[in-house]
Short mmCIF file of C-alpha atoms in Angstrom, two decimals:
data_model
loop_
_atom_site.label_atom_id
_atom_site.label_comp_id
_atom_site.label_asym_id
_atom_site.label_seq_id
_atom_site.Cartn_x
_atom_site.Cartn_y
_atom_site.Cartn_z
CA MET A 1161 -23.02 -9.36 -23.21
CA ASP A 1162 -20.35 -6.91 -22.78
CA PHE A 1163 -18.56 -5.30 -19.55
CA GLN A 1164 -20.92 -2.32 -19.73
CA THR A 1165 -23.94 -4.06 -19.78
CA ARG A 1166 -22.86 -6.34 -16.80
CA PHE A 1167 -21.18 -3.57 -14.83
CA PRO A 1168 -23.27 -0.14 -15.81
CA THR A 1169 -21.11 1.88 -13.34
CA LEU A 1170 -17.76 0.90 -15.12
CA ASP A 1171 -15.86 3.33 -17.04
CA ARG A 1172 -16.79 3.16 -20.65
CA GLU A 1173 -13.20 3.21 -21.91
CA VAL A 1174 -12.22 0.44 -19.76
CA ALA A 1175 -15.26 -1.24 -20.52
CA ASP A 1176 -13.84 -1.11 -24.20
CA VAL A 1177 -10.24 -2.53 -23.16
CA LEU A 1178 -11.88 -5.23 -21.47
CA PHE A 1179 -14.29 -6.25 -23.72
CA THR A 1180 -10.90 -7.44 -26.16
CA TRP A 1181 -9.42 -9.46 -23.69
CA PRO A 1182 -9.63 -13.29 -24.00
CA PRO A 1183 -12.48 -15.10 -21.53
CA PRO A 1184 -10.89 -16.07 -18.24
CA PRO A 1185 -9.90 -19.93 -18.23
CA GLU A 1186 -12.40 -22.43 -17.09
CA THR A 1187 -10.32 -23.61 -13.90
CA THR A 1188 -8.96 -21.92 -11.33
CA PRO A 1189 -5.02 -20.88 -11.86
CA THR A 1190 -2.75 -22.79 -9.14
CA ILE A 1191 -0.81 -20.37 -6.97
CA GLU A 1192 2.21 -21.11 -9.11
CA GLU A 1193 0.59 -20.46 -12.16
CA MET A 1194 -0.65 -17.25 -11.12
CA ARG A 1195 2.76 -15.83 -9.84
CA ALA A 1196 4.34 -16.68 -13.08
CA ALA A 1197 1.85 -14.56 -14.73
CA THR A 1198 2.54 -11.62 -12.26
CA ASP A 1199 6.15 -11.84 -12.68
CA PHE A 1200 5.23 -11.92 -16.82
CA TYR A 1201 2.92 -8.83 -16.26
CA SER A 1202 5.53 -6.92 -14.17
CA GLU A 1203 8.19 -7.50 -16.92
CA ARG A 1204 5.59 -6.42 -19.50
CA MET A 1205 4.70 -3.10 -17.81
CA LYS A 1206 8.81 -2.26 -17.60
CA GLU A 1207 8.76 -2.62 -21.62
CA VAL A 1208 5.40 -0.16 -21.72
CA TYR A 1209 7.14 2.32 -19.57
CA LYS A 1210 10.46 2.19 -20.61
CA GLN A 1211 10.83 5.01 -22.64
CA ASP A 1212 9.67 7.16 -19.33
CA MET A 1213 12.25 5.84 -17.32
CA PRO A 1214 15.08 8.04 -15.80
CA SER A 1215 18.38 7.39 -17.04
CA ASP A 1216 20.89 4.72 -14.94
CA SER A 1217 22.81 8.00 -14.32
CA GLU A 1218 20.29 9.83 -12.07
CA TYR A 1219 19.77 7.13 -9.24
CA ARG A 1220 21.60 4.38 -8.10
CA VAL A 1221 19.94 0.84 -7.11
CA GLU A 1222 21.44 -1.06 -4.10
CA ASP A 1223 19.49 -4.72 -3.48
CA ARG A 1224 20.07 -5.88 0.33
CA MET A 1225 19.29 -9.31 1.81
CA ILE A 1226 18.17 -8.18 5.38
CA ALA A 1227 17.55 -10.27 8.44
CA VAL A 1228 14.20 -11.31 9.73
CA GLU A 1229 12.66 -13.67 12.11
CA GLY A 1230 13.29 -17.20 10.59
CA GLY A 1231 15.24 -16.05 7.68
CA GLU A 1232 15.91 -13.06 5.10
CA ILE A 1233 14.21 -10.80 3.00
CA LEU A 1234 15.24 -8.50 -0.22
CA VAL A 1235 14.84 -4.76 -0.07
CA ARG A 1236 15.38 -3.10 -3.14
CA CYS A 1237 17.18 0.23 -2.26
CA LEU A 1238 16.56 3.25 -4.90
CA ILE A 1239 18.95 6.14 -4.30
CA PRO A 1240 18.70 9.63 -6.21
CA THR A 1241 22.26 10.78 -7.94
CA PRO A 1242 23.13 14.01 -6.18
CA ILE A 1243 22.86 16.90 -8.73
CA SER A 1244 24.92 20.19 -9.10
CA GLY A 1245 23.60 22.99 -7.46
CA GLU A 1246 21.57 21.14 -4.94
CA LEU A 1247 20.87 22.49 -1.70
CA THR A 1248 21.36 19.40 0.32
CA ARG A 1249 22.80 15.49 -0.53
CA SER A 1250 20.06 13.92 1.81
CA TYR A 1251 16.83 12.68 0.98
CA PRO A 1252 13.38 11.90 2.63
CA LEU A 1253 12.54 8.23 2.58
CA MET A 1254 9.54 6.19 1.54
CA VAL A 1255 9.35 2.45 2.39
CA TRP A 1256 6.76 0.56 -0.02
CA TYR A 1257 5.11 -2.75 0.14
CA HIS A 1258 3.81 -4.36 -3.02
CA GLY A 1259 0.15 -5.80 -3.52
CA GLY A 1260 -0.62 -9.14 -4.77
CA GLY A 1261 -3.20 -10.64 -2.54
CA TYR A 1262 -0.56 -11.37 0.26
CA TYR A 1263 0.54 -14.33 -1.96
CA LEU A 1264 1.28 -12.74 -5.03
CA GLY A 1265 3.98 -9.96 -6.37
CA SER A 1266 7.62 -8.94 -5.47
CA ILE A 1267 9.57 -5.82 -5.74
CA GLN A 1268 9.29 -6.05 -9.49
CA THR A 1269 5.30 -5.29 -9.14
CA ASP A 1270 6.06 -1.29 -8.50
CA ASP A 1271 9.50 -1.30 -9.83
CA TYR A 1272 9.21 0.57 -12.86
CA PHE A 1273 7.07 3.36 -11.52
CA LEU A 1274 9.07 3.68 -8.23
CA ARG A 1275 12.50 4.40 -10.37
CA LYS A 1276 10.57 7.21 -11.80
CA ILE A 1277 9.27 8.27 -8.41
CA CYS A 1278 12.64 8.39 -6.85
CA VAL A 1279 14.29 10.63 -9.34
CA ASN A 1280 11.34 13.00 -10.17
CA HIS A 1281 11.11 13.45 -6.24
CA ARG A 1282 14.37 13.61 -4.84
CA ILE A 1283 13.50 10.49 -2.39
CA VAL A 1284 15.33 7.54 -1.40
CA ILE A 1285 12.77 4.26 -1.85
CA LEU A 1286 12.97 1.41 -0.18
CA ASN A 1287 11.08 -1.63 -1.69
CA VAL A 1288 10.44 -4.32 0.14
CA GLU A 1289 9.92 -8.03 -0.62
CA TYR A 1290 8.17 -9.73 2.42
CA ARG A 1291 7.86 -13.45 2.58
CA LEU A 1292 4.33 -14.49 0.82
CA ALA A 1293 1.30 -16.86 1.89
CA PRO A 1294 0.30 -19.71 2.28
CA GLU A 1295 4.17 -20.62 2.93
CA PHE A 1296 4.50 -17.95 5.17
CA PRO A 1297 1.23 -17.59 6.81
CA PHE A 1298 -0.09 -13.97 8.72
CA PRO A 1299 1.39 -12.51 10.23
CA ILE A 1300 4.94 -13.22 9.29
CA GLY A 1301 4.34 -10.92 6.18
CA LEU A 1302 3.29 -8.08 8.10
CA ASN A 1303 6.50 -8.20 10.56
CA ASP A 1304 8.57 -8.72 7.57
CA ALA A 1305 7.18 -5.05 6.79
CA TYR A 1306 7.91 -3.75 10.08
CA ASP A 1307 11.49 -5.37 10.23
CA SER A 1308 12.14 -3.70 7.31
CA LEU A 1309 10.66 -0.29 8.64
CA LYS A 1310 13.44 -0.55 11.31
CA TRP A 1311 16.14 -1.73 9.33
CA SER A 1312 15.41 1.40 7.09
CA ILE A 1313 16.09 3.56 10.24
CA GLU A 1314 19.12 1.71 11.33
CA ASN A 1315 21.01 1.71 7.96
CA GLY A 1316 19.53 5.13 6.50
CA SER A 1317 22.82 6.66 6.77
CA SER A 1318 24.28 4.68 4.08
CA PHE A 1319 21.65 5.83 1.96
CA ASN A 1320 21.59 9.54 2.46
CA ILE A 1321 18.35 9.68 4.25
CA SER A 1322 17.00 12.56 6.50
CA LEU A 1323 13.94 11.96 7.84
CA ASN A 1324 13.64 15.36 9.08
CA GLN A 1325 12.68 16.05 5.06
CA GLY A 1326 9.86 13.33 5.30
CA PHE A 1327 9.60 9.51 6.30
CA LEU A 1328 6.75 7.94 4.18
CA VAL A 1329 5.31 4.14 4.43
CA GLY A 1330 2.99 3.17 1.21
CA GLY A 1331 1.66 0.22 -0.40
CA CYS A 1332 -0.96 -0.71 -2.78
CA SER A 1333 -3.90 -3.18 -2.07
CA ALA A 1334 -2.15 -5.95 0.13
CA GLY A 1335 0.86 -3.81 0.30
CA ALA A 1336 -1.52 -0.63 1.50
CA ASN A 1337 -2.84 -2.95 4.61
CA TYR A 1338 0.56 -3.77 5.96
CA ALA A 1339 1.65 -0.01 5.75
CA ALA A 1340 -1.42 1.10 7.31
CA SER A 1341 -0.89 -1.42 10.25
CA VAL A 1342 2.67 -0.97 10.43
CA VAL A 1343 2.14 2.66 10.79
CA ILE A 1344 -0.10 2.11 13.68
CA ARG A 1345 2.23 -0.11 15.43
CA ALA A 1346 5.34 2.08 14.76
CA ARG A 1347 3.36 4.98 16.31
CA ASP A 1348 3.26 2.87 19.86
CA ASP A 1349 6.92 1.92 19.58
CA PRO A 1350 9.59 3.83 21.43
CA PHE A 1351 11.69 2.83 18.66
CA PHE A 1352 10.38 5.36 16.54
CA THR A 1353 9.66 8.25 19.52
CA GLU A 1354 12.48 10.34 18.10
CA ARG A 1355 12.07 9.08 14.17
CA GLN A 1356 8.30 8.88 13.74
CA VAL A 1357 6.68 8.46 10.16
CA THR A 1358 5.33 11.61 8.77
CA GLY A 1359 3.20 10.24 5.94
CA GLN A 1360 1.43 7.25 4.39
CA PHE A 1361 0.54 6.58 0.90
CA LEU A 1362 -2.79 4.10 0.91
CA GLN A 1363 -3.43 2.87 -2.63
CA MET A 1364 -6.52 1.02 -2.86
CA PRO A 1365 -6.03 -0.34 0.47
CA GLN A 1366 -7.86 -3.37 2.51
CA VAL A 1367 -8.14 -2.37 5.67
CA LEU A 1368 -11.10 -4.88 6.84
CA HIS A 1369 -11.54 -8.37 6.60
CA PRO A 1370 -14.83 -9.15 4.91
CA ASP A 1371 -15.96 -11.32 7.94
CA ALA A 1372 -14.77 -9.14 10.69
CA ILE A 1373 -17.30 -8.17 13.45
CA ILE A 1374 -17.96 -4.39 12.67
CA PRO A 1375 -20.34 -1.70 14.60
CA MET A 1376 -24.05 -1.60 13.26
CA GLU A 1377 -23.56 2.05 11.89
CA TYR A 1378 -20.74 1.01 9.64
CA LYS A 1379 -22.78 -1.70 7.54
CA THR A 1380 -24.65 0.89 5.74
CA GLN A 1381 -21.24 2.27 4.60
CA LEU A 1382 -19.77 -0.74 3.39
CA LEU A 1383 -21.76 -2.05 0.40
CA SER A 1384 -19.09 -2.29 -2.53
CA MET A 1385 -17.95 -5.66 -1.34
CA SER A 1386 -21.46 -6.98 -2.28
CA GLU A 1387 -22.10 -4.37 -5.19
CA ASN A 1388 -18.73 -5.19 -6.72
CA ALA A 1389 -18.75 -8.90 -5.60
CA ASN A 1390 -17.84 -9.84 -9.36
CA ALA A 1391 -15.89 -6.79 -10.92
CA PRO A 1392 -13.29 -7.16 -13.47
CA LEU A 1393 -9.59 -8.01 -12.08
CA LEU A 1394 -10.97 -8.29 -8.41
CA THR A 1395 -13.67 -10.51 -7.37
CA ARG A 1396 -15.22 -11.12 -3.68
CA GLU A 1397 -14.21 -14.60 -4.49
CA ASP A 1398 -10.68 -13.45 -5.26
CA ILE A 1399 -10.47 -11.84 -1.84
CA ASN A 1400 -11.62 -14.97 -0.38
CA ARG A 1401 -9.13 -16.86 -1.59
CA SER A 1402 -6.31 -14.55 -0.57
CA LEU A 1403 -7.65 -14.47 2.87
CA THR A 1404 -8.22 -18.51 3.27
CA THR A 1405 -4.35 -18.43 2.15
CA LEU A 1406 -2.91 -16.06 4.33
CA ASN A 1407 -5.12 -17.51 7.43
CA VAL A 1408 -5.42 -14.50 9.05
CA ASP A 1409 -8.22 -13.89 12.05
CA PRO A 1410 -11.02 -11.57 10.55
CA ASN A 1411 -10.77 -9.46 13.86
CA ASP A 1412 -7.25 -9.40 14.20
CA THR A 1413 -6.69 -5.60 14.34
CA ARG A 1414 -3.33 -5.68 13.06
CA PHE A 1415 -4.91 -6.52 9.78
CA SER A 1416 -8.31 -4.71 10.12
CA VAL A 1417 -6.90 -1.66 10.95
CA LEU A 1418 -10.16 -0.17 10.46
CA LEU A 1419 -10.93 -1.58 13.81
CA ALA A 1420 -8.04 -0.60 15.40
CA PRO A 1421 -8.73 0.89 18.91
CA ASP A 1422 -6.95 4.21 18.45
CA HIS A 1423 -6.35 6.06 15.29
CA LYS A 1424 -5.04 9.29 17.37
CA CYS A 1425 -2.03 11.09 16.49
CA LEU A 1426 -1.31 9.11 12.91
CA PRO A 1427 0.60 10.90 10.33
CA ALA A 1428 -1.08 12.39 7.30
CA VAL A 1429 -2.68 9.79 4.79
CA TYR A 1430 -2.95 10.10 0.78
CA PHE A 1431 -5.62 7.75 -0.50
CA GLN A 1432 -6.36 6.27 -3.85
CA ILE A 1433 -9.83 4.49 -4.30
CA SER A 1434 -11.15 2.96 -7.28
CA GLY A 1435 -14.99 2.84 -7.82
CA ALA A 1436 -15.18 -0.47 -9.93
CA ASP A 1437 -13.50 -2.42 -6.41
CA PRO A 1438 -14.96 -4.40 -3.57
CA LEU A 1439 -12.60 -3.13 -1.48
CA ARG A 1440 -13.68 0.46 -2.38
CA ASP A 1441 -16.11 1.35 0.87
CA GLU A 1442 -13.64 0.27 3.36
CA GLY A 1443 -11.22 2.47 2.04
CA LEU A 1444 -13.74 5.49 2.17
CA LEU A 1445 -14.80 4.64 5.64
CA TYR A 1446 -11.49 4.70 6.92
CA GLU A 1447 -10.50 7.96 5.35
CA LYS A 1448 -13.57 9.13 7.37
CA ILE A 1449 -12.25 7.65 10.49
CA LEU A 1450 -8.75 8.75 9.97
CA LYS A 1451 -9.99 12.41 9.53
CA ALA A 1452 -12.78 12.48 12.47
CA ALA A 1453 -9.43 11.11 14.79
CA GLY A 1454 -7.82 14.53 13.64
CA VAL A 1455 -5.34 12.78 10.98
CA PRO A 1456 -5.06 14.96 8.20
CA THR A 1457 -6.01 13.01 4.37
CA LYS A 1458 -6.01 13.83 0.90
CA LEU A 1459 -8.60 11.52 -1.38
CA ASP A 1460 -8.85 10.68 -4.89
CA GLN A 1461 -11.41 8.85 -6.52
CA TYR A 1462 -11.54 6.81 -9.94
CA PRO A 1463 -15.01 6.17 -10.52
CA GLY A 1464 -15.54 3.16 -12.71
CA PHE A 1465 -12.05 1.99 -12.21
CA PRO A 1466 -11.22 -1.53 -11.16
CA HIS A 1467 -8.78 -2.82 -8.64
CA ALA A 1468 -5.51 -1.75 -9.27
CA GLY A 1469 -6.65 -1.35 -12.81
CA HIS A 1470 -3.56 0.67 -13.50
CA TYR A 1471 -1.52 -2.39 -14.18
CA ALA A 1472 -3.36 -4.25 -16.55
CA LEU A 1473 -5.00 -0.95 -18.06
CA SER A 1474 -2.63 1.04 -18.15
CA SER A 1475 -3.64 2.91 -21.72
CA VAL A 1476 -6.40 4.19 -20.37
CA ALA A 1477 -7.06 7.86 -19.23
CA LEU A 1478 -8.12 6.80 -15.65
CA ALA A 1479 -4.83 5.02 -15.02
CA LYS A 1480 -2.65 7.85 -16.36
CA LYS A 1481 -4.61 9.99 -14.01
CA LEU A 1482 -4.07 7.73 -11.20
CA TYR A 1483 -0.07 7.73 -12.05
CA LYS A 1484 0.00 11.64 -12.15
CA ASP A 1485 -2.28 11.63 -8.61
CA PHE A 1486 0.93 9.32 -7.51
CA GLU A 1487 3.14 11.98 -7.83
CA LEU A 1488 1.22 14.92 -6.44
CA GLY A 1489 0.01 12.70 -3.39
CA VAL A 1490 3.47 12.03 -2.58
CA ASP A 1491 4.50 15.78 -3.17
CA TRP A 1492 1.22 16.69 -0.55
CA LEU A 1493 2.52 14.05 1.99
CA LEU A 1494 6.21 15.42 2.27
CA LYS A 1495 4.63 19.08 2.44
CA THR A 1496 2.12 18.17 5.25
CA PRO A 1497 3.26 18.80 8.43
CA LYS A 1498 3.44 15.75 11.17
CA LYS A 1499 1.10 15.89 14.02
CA THR A 1500 3.43 14.64 17.03
CA SER A 1501 2.31 13.30 19.90
CA SER A 1502 2.94 13.70 23.65
CA SER A 1503 3.79 10.38 24.77
CA VAL A 1504 4.27 6.94 23.50
CA LEU A 1505 1.91 4.04 24.07
CA LEU A 1506 3.89 0.71 25.55
CA SER A 1507 0.82 -1.71 25.69
CA SER A 1508 1.90 -5.02 24.70
CA ASP A 1509 -1.84 -5.68 23.92
CA ARG A 1510 -1.63 -3.45 20.81
CA ALA A 1511 1.14 -5.58 19.28
CA ASP A 1512 -1.02 -8.23 19.60
CA GLY A 1513 -3.69 -6.85 17.71
CA ARG A 1514 -6.41 -7.12 20.51
CA ALA A 1515 -8.83 -4.23 20.80
CA ILE A 1516 -8.42 -1.77 23.98
CA LYS A 1517 -9.60 1.61 24.89
CA ASP A 1518 -6.31 4.09 25.37
CA SER A 1519 -6.86 7.64 25.45
CA SER A 1520 -3.16 8.33 26.23
CA PHE A 1521 -2.33 9.81 22.69
CA GLU A 1522 -3.43 12.97 22.35
CA GLY A 1523 -2.84 15.24 19.50
CA ASN A 1524 -0.82 18.48 20.21
#
């Protein structure tokens, strides 16, 4: 039985490519084996896109080890090379968190494409290698993500960063979860009062634990976890494994950001959502919730495309469209005005991830 028969909503071109793949292993790979496979595919993607990469003279790369609680993490800094006639020698900033189910991936995961974004959009990119589960369970990776966000502010002058031109935070899948979470935390942190995040890029985000307690009105809008439970590339079983590995409380709103008590006064959000993805509906619902809270949003959907398919299915039309839309999404975020806040929330409950009601944040 081919993929099109098993998943009739799957894109035809995607199904044809998947049909040529060997069957999955009969035994579940170990985390070490999966990490090795992820590293292999990251190197393969560099080769696939090598001809589209900017020349080394168009940007510079600086790898920094930054201090975090209990250790250090790697941050790769991509900085455009100033060009003749450029009106400014300072640039907007994007902090990026890779995907990988919280236990896979590295700065190599998106390295090839982020270099292209850096040059094409004249933007400094900090690619963060947060620590992974199970060695570092929740919230260590999330705290690494937040510490790197603060570090980018404290060290921005060495990278020619101008936050007035834009301060974006983004990620894919697990990285998008961390991006969405740190943006909410930064909104409520006095440290960011005069240097607020201006945009968030959420690519196929996980924003809700599947075992979280949710309002009744959400249940009819969250069907993809069952509809796409056995979808190619990411299954419900895969999600369960990643969350068990992460060891996170389903109702912790630092993880289940869809359930955060206040979504007002967050920066503009660009979403990329795949149709054949168990995470599809939570992404769509989160976009609705943010829009209802007055947050500017832009949403691109890819019907019949599996979760993170742009990595393994880079040759298909939907993957090429997703990459093109990625660049348009960055442009949109840089051009969308930030809604500012009139006050900063100081609730320690927010930092602990407990749901509280607080209406002191109002949009201007």
